[in-house]
Structures are given as C-alpha cells and as structure tokens.
Short mmCIF file of C-alpha atoms and ligand atoms in Angstrom, two decimals:
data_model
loop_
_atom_site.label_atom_id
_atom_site.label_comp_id
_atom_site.label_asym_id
_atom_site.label_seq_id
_atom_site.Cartn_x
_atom_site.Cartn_y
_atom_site.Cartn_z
CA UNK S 1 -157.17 48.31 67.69
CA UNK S 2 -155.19 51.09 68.66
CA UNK S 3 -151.40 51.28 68.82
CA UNK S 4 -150.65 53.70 71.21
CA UNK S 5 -149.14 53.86 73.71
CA UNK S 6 -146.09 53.26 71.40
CA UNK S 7 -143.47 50.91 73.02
CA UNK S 8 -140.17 52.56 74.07
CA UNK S 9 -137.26 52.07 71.81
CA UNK S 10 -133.88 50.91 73.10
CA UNK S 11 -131.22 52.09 70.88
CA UNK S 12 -127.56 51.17 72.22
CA UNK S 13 -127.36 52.55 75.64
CA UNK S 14 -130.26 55.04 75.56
CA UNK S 15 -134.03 54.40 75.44
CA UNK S 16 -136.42 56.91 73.55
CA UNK S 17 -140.03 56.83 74.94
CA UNK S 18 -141.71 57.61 73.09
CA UNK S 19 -139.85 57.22 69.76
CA UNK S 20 -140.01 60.63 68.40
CA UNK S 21 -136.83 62.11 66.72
CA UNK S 22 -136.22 65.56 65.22
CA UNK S 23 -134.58 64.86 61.65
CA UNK S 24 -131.25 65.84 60.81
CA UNK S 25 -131.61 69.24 58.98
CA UNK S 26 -128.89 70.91 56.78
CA UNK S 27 -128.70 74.70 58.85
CA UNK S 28 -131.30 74.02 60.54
CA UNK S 29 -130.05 71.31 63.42
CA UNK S 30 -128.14 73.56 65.20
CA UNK S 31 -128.18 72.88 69.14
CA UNK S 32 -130.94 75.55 69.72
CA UNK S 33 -133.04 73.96 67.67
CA UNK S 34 -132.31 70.91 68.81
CA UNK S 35 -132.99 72.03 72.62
CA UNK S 36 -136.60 73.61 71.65
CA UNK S 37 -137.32 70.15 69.87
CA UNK S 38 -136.40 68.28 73.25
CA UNK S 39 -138.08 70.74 75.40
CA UNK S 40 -141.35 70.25 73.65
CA UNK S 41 -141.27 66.22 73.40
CA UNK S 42 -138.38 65.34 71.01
CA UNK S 43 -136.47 61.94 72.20
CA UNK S 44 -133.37 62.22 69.77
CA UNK S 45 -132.14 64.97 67.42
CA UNK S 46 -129.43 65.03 65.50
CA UNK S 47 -126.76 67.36 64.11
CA UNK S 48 -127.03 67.81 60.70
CA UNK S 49 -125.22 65.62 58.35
CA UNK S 50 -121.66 66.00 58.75
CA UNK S 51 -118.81 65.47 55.84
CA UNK S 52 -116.43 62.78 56.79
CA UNK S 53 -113.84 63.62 54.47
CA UNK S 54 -113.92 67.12 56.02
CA UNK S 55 -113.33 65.30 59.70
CA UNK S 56 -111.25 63.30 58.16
CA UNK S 57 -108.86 66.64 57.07
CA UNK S 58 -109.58 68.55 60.70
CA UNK S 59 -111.76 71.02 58.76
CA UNK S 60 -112.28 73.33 62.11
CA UNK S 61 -115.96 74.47 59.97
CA UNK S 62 -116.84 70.81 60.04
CA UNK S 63 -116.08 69.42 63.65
CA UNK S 64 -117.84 72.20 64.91
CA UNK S 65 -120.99 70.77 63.04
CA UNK S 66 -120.78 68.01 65.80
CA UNK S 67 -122.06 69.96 68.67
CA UNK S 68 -124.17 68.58 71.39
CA UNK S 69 -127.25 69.86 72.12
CA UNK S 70 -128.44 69.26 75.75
CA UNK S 71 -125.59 67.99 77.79
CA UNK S 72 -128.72 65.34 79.85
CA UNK S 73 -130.21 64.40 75.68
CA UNK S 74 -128.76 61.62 73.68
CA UNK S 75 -126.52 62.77 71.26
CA UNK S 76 -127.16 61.92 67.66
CA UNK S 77 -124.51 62.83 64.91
CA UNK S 78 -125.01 62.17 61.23
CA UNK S 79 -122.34 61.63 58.69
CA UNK S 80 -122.10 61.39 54.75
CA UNK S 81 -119.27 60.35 52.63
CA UNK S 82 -118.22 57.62 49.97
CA UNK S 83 -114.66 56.45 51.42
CA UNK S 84 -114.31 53.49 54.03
CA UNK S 85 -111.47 54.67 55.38
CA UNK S 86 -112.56 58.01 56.36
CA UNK S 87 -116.20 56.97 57.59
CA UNK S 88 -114.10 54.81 60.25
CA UNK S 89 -111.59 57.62 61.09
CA UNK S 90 -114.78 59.93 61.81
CA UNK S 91 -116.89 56.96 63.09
CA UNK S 92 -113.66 56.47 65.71
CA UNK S 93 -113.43 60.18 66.57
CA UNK S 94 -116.96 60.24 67.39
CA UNK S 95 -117.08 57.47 69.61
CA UNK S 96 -114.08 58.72 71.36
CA UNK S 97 -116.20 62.15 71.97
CA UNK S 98 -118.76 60.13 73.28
CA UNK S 99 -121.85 60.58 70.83
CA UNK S 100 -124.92 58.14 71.69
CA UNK S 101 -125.38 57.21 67.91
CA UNK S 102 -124.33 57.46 64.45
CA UNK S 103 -126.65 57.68 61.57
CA UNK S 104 -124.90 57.29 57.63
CA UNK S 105 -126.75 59.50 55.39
CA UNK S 106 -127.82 57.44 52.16
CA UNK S 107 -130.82 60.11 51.67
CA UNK S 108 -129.44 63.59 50.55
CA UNK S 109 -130.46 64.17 47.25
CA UNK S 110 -128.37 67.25 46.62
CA UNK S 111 -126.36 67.10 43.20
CA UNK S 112 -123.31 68.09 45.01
CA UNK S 113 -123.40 65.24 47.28
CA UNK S 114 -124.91 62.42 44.89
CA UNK S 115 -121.91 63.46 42.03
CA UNK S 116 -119.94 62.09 43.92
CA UNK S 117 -121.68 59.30 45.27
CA UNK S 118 -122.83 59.63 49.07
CA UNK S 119 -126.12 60.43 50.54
CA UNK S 120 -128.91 59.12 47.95
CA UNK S 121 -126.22 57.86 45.41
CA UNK S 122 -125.62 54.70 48.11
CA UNK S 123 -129.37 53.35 46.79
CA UNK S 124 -127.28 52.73 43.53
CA UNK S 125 -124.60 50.91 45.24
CA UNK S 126 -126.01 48.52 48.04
CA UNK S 127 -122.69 47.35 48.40
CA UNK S 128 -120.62 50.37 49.02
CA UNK S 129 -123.44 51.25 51.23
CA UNK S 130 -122.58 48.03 53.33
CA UNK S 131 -118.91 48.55 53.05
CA UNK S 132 -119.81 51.91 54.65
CA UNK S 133 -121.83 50.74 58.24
CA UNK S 134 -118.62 48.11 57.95
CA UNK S 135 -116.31 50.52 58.17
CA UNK S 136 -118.50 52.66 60.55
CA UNK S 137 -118.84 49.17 62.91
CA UNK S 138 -115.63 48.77 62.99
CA UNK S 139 -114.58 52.56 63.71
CA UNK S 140 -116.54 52.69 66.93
CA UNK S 141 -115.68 48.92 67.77
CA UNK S 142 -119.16 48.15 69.13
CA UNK S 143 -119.14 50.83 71.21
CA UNK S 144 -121.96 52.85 69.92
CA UNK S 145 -124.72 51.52 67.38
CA UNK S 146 -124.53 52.70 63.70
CA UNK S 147 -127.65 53.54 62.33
CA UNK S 148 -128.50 54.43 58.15
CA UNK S 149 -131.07 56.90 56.52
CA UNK S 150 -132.07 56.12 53.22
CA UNK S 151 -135.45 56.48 50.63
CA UNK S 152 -137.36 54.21 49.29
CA UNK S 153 -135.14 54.18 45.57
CA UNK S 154 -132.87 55.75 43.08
CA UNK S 155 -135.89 56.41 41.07
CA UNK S 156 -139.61 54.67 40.77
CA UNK S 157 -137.52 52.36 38.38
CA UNK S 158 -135.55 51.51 40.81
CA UNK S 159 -137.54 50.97 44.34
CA UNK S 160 -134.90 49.02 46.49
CA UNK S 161 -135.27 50.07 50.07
CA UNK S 162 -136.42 46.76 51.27
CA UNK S 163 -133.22 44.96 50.02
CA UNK S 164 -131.34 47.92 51.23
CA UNK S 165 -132.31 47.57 54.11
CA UNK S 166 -131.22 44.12 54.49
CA UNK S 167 -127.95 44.65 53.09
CA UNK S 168 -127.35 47.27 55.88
CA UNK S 169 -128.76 45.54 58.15
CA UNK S 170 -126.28 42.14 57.43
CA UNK S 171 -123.73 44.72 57.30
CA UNK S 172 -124.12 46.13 61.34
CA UNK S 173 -126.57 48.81 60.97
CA UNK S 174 -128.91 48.31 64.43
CA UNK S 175 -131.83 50.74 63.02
CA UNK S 176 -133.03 52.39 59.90
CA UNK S 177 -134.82 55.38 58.95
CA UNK S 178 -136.85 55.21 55.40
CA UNK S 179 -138.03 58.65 53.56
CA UNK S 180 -140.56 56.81 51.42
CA UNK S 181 -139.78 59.40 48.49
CA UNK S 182 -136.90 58.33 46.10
CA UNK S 183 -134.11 60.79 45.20
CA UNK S 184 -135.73 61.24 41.96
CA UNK S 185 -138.34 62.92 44.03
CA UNK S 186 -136.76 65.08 46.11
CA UNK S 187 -139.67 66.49 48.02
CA UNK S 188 -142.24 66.44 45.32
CA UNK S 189 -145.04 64.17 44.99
CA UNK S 190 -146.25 62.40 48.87
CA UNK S 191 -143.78 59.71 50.92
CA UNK S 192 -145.16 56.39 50.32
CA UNK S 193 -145.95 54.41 53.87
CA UNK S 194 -146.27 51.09 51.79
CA UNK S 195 -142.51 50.98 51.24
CA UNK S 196 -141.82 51.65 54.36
CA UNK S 197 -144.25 48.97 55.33
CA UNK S 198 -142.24 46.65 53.40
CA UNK S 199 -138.63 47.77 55.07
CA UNK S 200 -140.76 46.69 58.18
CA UNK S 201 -141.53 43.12 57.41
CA UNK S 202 -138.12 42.37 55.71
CA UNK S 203 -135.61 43.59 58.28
CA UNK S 204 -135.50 42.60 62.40
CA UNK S 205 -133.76 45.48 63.51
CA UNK S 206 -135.90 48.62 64.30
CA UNK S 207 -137.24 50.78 61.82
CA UNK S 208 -138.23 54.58 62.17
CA UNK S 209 -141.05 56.12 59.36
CA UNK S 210 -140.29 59.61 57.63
CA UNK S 211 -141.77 61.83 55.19
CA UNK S 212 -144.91 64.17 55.80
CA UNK S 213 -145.74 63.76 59.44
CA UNK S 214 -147.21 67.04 59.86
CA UNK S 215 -149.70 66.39 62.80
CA UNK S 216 -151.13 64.06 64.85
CA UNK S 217 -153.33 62.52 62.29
CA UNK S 218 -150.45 62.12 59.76
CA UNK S 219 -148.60 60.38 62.49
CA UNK S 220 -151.17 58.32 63.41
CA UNK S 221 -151.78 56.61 59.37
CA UNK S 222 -148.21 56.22 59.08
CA UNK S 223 -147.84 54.06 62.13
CA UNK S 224 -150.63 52.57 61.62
CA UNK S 225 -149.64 51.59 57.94
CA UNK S 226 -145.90 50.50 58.33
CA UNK S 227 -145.84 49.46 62.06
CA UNK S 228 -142.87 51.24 62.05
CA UNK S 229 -140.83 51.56 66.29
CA UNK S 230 -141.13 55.04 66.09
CA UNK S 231 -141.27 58.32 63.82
CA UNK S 232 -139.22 61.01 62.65
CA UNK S 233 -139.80 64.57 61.80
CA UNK S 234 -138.56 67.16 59.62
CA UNK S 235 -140.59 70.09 57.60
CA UNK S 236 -143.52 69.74 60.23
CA UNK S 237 -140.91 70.89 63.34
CA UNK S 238 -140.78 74.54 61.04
CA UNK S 239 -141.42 76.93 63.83
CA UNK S 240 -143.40 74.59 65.08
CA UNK S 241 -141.64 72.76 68.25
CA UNK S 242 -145.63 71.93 69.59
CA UNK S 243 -145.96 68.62 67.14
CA UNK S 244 -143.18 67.73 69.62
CA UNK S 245 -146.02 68.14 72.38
CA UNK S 246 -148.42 66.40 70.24
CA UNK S 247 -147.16 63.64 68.87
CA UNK S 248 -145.31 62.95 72.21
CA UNK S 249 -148.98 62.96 73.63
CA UNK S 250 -150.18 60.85 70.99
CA UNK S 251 -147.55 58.31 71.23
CA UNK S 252 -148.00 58.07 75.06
CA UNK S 253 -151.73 57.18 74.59
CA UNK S 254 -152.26 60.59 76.19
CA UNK S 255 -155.00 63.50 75.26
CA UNK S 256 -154.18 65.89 72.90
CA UNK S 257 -153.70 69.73 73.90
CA UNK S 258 -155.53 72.37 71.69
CA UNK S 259 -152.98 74.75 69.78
CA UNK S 260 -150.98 77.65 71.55
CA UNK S 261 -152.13 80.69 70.82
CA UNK S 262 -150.80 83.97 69.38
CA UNK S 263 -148.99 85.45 72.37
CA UNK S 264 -147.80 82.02 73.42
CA UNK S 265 -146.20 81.51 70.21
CA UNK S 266 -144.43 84.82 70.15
CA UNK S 267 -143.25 84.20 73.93
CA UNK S 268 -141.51 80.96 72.66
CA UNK S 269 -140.43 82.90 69.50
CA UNK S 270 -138.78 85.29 71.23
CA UNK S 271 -137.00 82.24 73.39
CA UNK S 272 -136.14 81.12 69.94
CA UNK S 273 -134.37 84.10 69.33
CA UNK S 274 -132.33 84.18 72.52
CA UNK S 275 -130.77 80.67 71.99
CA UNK S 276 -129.86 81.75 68.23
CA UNK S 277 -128.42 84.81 69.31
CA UNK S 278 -125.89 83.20 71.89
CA UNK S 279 -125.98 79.53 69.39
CA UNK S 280 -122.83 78.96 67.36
CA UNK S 281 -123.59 79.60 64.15
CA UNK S 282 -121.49 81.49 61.40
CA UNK S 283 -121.69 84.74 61.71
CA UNK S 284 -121.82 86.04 58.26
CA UNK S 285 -124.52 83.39 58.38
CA UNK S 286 -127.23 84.31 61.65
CA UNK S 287 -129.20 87.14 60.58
CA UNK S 288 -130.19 84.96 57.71
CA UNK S 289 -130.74 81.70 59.79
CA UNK S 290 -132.36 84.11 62.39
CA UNK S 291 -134.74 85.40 59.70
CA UNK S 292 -135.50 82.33 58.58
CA UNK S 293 -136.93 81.10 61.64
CA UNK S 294 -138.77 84.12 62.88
CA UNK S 295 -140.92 83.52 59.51
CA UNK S 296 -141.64 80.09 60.45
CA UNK S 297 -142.92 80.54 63.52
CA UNK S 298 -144.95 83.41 62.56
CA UNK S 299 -146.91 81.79 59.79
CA UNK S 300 -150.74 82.03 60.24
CA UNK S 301 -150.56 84.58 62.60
CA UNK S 302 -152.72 87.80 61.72
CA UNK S 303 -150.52 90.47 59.92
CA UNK S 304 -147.81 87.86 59.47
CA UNK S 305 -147.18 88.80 55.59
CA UNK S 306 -146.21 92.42 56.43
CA UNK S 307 -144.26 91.10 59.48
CA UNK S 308 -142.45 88.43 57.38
CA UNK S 309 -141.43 90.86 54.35
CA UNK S 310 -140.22 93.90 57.09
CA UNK S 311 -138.12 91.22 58.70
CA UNK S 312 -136.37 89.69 55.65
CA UNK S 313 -135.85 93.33 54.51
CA UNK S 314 -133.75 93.94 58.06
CA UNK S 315 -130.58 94.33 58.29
CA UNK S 316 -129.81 94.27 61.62
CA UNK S 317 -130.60 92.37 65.17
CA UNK S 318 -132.08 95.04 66.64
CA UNK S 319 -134.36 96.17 64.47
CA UNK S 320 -135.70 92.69 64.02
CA UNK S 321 -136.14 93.14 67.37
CA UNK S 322 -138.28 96.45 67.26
CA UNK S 323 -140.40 94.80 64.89
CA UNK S 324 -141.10 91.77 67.10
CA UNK S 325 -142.13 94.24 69.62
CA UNK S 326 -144.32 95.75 67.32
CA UNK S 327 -145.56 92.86 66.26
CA UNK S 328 -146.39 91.26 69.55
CA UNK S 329 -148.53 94.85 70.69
CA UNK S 330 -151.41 93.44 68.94
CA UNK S 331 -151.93 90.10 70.49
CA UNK S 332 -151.00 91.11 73.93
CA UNK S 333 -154.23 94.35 74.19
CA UNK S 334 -156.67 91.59 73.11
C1 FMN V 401 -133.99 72.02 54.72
C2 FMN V 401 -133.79 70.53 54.82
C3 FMN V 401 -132.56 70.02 55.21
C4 FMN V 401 -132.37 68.63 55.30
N1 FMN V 401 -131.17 68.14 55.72
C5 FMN V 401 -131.01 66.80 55.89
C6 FMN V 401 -129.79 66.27 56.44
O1 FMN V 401 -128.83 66.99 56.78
N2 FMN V 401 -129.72 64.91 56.56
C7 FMN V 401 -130.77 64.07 56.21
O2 FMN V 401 -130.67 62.85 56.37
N3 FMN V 401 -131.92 64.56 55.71
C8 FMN V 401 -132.05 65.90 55.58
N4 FMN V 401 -133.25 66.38 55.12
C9 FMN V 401 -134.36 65.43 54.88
C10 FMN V 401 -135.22 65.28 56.16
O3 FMN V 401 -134.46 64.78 57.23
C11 FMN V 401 -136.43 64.36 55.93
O4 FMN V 401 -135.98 63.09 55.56
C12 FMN V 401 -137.37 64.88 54.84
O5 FMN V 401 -137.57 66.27 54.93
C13 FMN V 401 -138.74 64.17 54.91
O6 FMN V 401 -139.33 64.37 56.18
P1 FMN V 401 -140.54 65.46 56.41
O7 FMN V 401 -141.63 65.09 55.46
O8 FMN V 401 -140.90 65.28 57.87
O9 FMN V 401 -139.98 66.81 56.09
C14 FMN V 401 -133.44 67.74 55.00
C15 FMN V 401 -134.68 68.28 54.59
C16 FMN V 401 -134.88 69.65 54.51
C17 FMN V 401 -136.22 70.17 54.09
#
C-alpha cells in the first residue's frame, strides 16, 4: 500500500505540505541556504542552533544567528542551552519577533556543548530536558509551539528516545524530531528507523524522521518503516537543493524528474554564489563558507577534483570567479 501522497502537517499556525524540512545546520543554515532549500521544495528550515545564554547576554554575534529567511516561509529558529531561565528569556524574545516555531536542540553531540550539558547531554537528563520545553512553554505563553530534536540515546547502553519523547511530550513539546544515531555515534555507523518507529507508537504528537535521507528511495524506507508525519534533511541538501524537488515530488504522490544536468547545476551554482555574496555572514568567515559550497555542488561533475583543489587554494572572490567561468566553458560547447 503506498503512503504517498503524505498528509499535510499542521504545526501551530502554519501547515507544511508536504512535510519536508531542511535541518538546522551549524554554518551552514544561513538564509541563502535556507531560500535555495525553499525554492526547490523545502516546507520549513531553520536557523542553525542558537545559544540561549548568548541571547540571554545580547551577544550582537548571536541574535544575528536568528535571521529569517524568506519573509512569505515559516520561520524556524533553534536554540540550545542548559538554564530554564534563559531558554524562557530567549523563548520570549523570539515570540515577540514573531518566529513560527521553536525547536530545543537535545542532539548536538559536540564536546563543547555536551560538557556542559545541552544538546545530546539532555538524553542523560530527561528531566532537565522537560524543565527545558517548560520553561520554553511558558516563555512564548502558547503563542508559538515548542518543538525538541533529540537521538535515539546517550549511547547503545542507553537507548531512551521513546521515553524521551514522552517526557517532552508531557512537558509541552507539540512535535519531535529523532536522529536515530545516539551521541555516542556521532555520524558513524547508519540511523536506525526502528527507534524512530518506536518514538512513533509511544507519543501522539507528530513526529518527523532524520538521519540518511539521501534520495528518494531512502525517503521512501524510512517512512515507510517509522510512519513518521514528515522528514527532515541534512547531509543529503550538500549542494544539492534538487532532493528538495524530489522528495517534494515523492511526498505529493507525484512523478519523479530525472537529475539536472551539468550546466543546470552550475547556473544554480552560480545563483548560489550571488545570495552568499550579498548573505550576512562573517566576513573573515565567507570565502571559506563560499568555498565550501562551491565544492558541494560541484561533486561528480567531470574535472571537478582539479576545480575543487584550485578553488580551496583561492584567495580571493574574483578569482573563484574566473575559475567558475572556466569551469563552466566545458559543459556549455557540448
Ligand atoms: C555540518 C553539520 C551541522 C549540524 N548542525 C546542527 C545544528 O545546528 N542543530 C541540529 O539539531 N543538528 C545539527 N546537525 C545534525 C543534522 O541536523 C542531522 O540531524 C544529522 O546530520 C542527520 O541527518 P542527515 O543524515 O540527513 O545528515 C548538523 C549536522 C552537520 C553535518
């Protein structure tokens, strides 16, 4: 029996139809990122996770983490932190500015962050983790919904996201996200559906799968396995806004397209490029974050090797530039 089309999701005041989300991404969910996603299929994207004890001090670096992306897309903002009072300062300051949702980040498995006990630390301590969408709840007093991104454990000792889930859930939380990997795994090893299977059947608010949707196919098993509302994707968005095309087709019942080729992704590349150029990012930081995207998209293109080391070897815009004319000269005379 087939699944698709996938129901639309209603999520506080908006509706994603299909539910297909562009993960938050550390440096990488900046708005024009966020904007290609949405242009290509993506319902919701978020900024990437934001430090609430950072908001909390007026750290200019931080608030401007909380950008928008498309003025007409629903605005989804992602926090981390460990203190009550501080996730309902920011979850108040949010609300006031009008964000669509909230998501608390109980999946970051970055030493710095889990030391001192936010993002994947919270699978430790359930209860802190409620005291957390509490606080959040309270912050945006109903206004908004709060929403929580955790794995599936600690460790494989420790495999709790069911009962997490629950907890959270008791706690406020109106949808959650599970990365079926524990912290333990970081991104080694494969995301386990099953878990997430098992979030599914204990909890009644929605529930979105993550972890190695790469393509339609991948999609398709996962929502298939944990009849999960609706997916969300990360490493497979890489230079790759079309699995926003894709899966959006998929979802929507709809036939797929075949792949773009060369000169179509370069076109879009170069669009790419643009929106970083004029996007607000750091910059000490863009020629790096500029880089790093140019190599994305130009993976599995002929010649991209010598492309990708010339362009990490730049050290300006415009000869990154030159060398995406270059570049482009041999798709566009065949
Ligand atoms: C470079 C990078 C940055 C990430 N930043 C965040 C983040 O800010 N917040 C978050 O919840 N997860 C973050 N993640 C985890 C992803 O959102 C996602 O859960 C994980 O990559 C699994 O999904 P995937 O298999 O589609 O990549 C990040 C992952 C990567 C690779």
């Amino acid at each position: 029996m087939t699944i698709f089309p996938l129901a639309p999701l209603k999520i506080g005041k908006i509706t994603l139809d299909p539910p297909l989300i562009l993960a938050p991404l550390a440096n990488i969910s900046i708005p024009a990122t966020r904007i290609m996603a949405e242009k290509f299929g993506a319902q919701l994207t978020f900024t990437e996770m934001v430090p609430t004890a950072a908001i909390f001090r007026g750290i200019d670096r931080a608030i401007r983490l909380i950008a928008p992306s498309n003025k007409n897309k629903p605005w989804g903002v992602q926090i981390f932190g460990n203190d009550p009072h501080e996730i309902e300062f920011t979850a108040n300051y949010l609300a006031q500015m009008k964000v669509d949702l909230i998501d608390i980040n109980m999946g970051c498995p970055m030493r710095d962050i889990v030391r001192n006990g936010s993002g994947a630390a919270m699978m430790k301590t359930p209860k802190l983790a409620a005291k957390l969408v509490e606080a959040a709840c309270l912050g945006v007093k109903g206004k908004i919904p709060i929403t929580a991104k955790i794995r599936s454990g600690w460790d494989e000792k420790s495999i709790n996201a069911p009962e997490m889930a629950s907890i959270l859930e008791k706690a406020g939380c109106k949808m959650i996200t599970v990365h079926g990997r524990t912290r333990s795994q970081i991104y080694s090893g494969k995301s386990d559906p099953y878990i997430i299977s098992e979030v599914v059947k204990t909890v009644g608010i929605p529930v979105i799968a993550n972890g190695d949707i790469f393509d339609p196919g991948s999609a398709e098993r996962i929502l298939k396995i944990t009849k999960a509302k609706g997916i969300m994707i990360a490493r497979g968005s890489f230079g790759n806004p079309w699995i926003f095309r894709d899966l959006k087709n998929l979802l929507q019942g709809k036939p797929l397209l075949p792949p773009p080729n060369p000169l179509h992704k370069l076109t879009v590349l170069k669009m790419h490029l643009e929106m970083l150029k004029k996007g607000n990012i750091h910059p000490k930081r863009k020629l790096t974050e500029i880089k790093k995207h140019l190599a994305w998209f130009s993976k599995k293109l002929t010649g991209s090797n010598k492309f990708r080391k010339d362009i990490f070897a730049a050290r300006d815009l415009e000869s990154i530039e030159e060398m995406i004319r270059n570049f482009e000269k041999q798709f566009s005379s065949s």
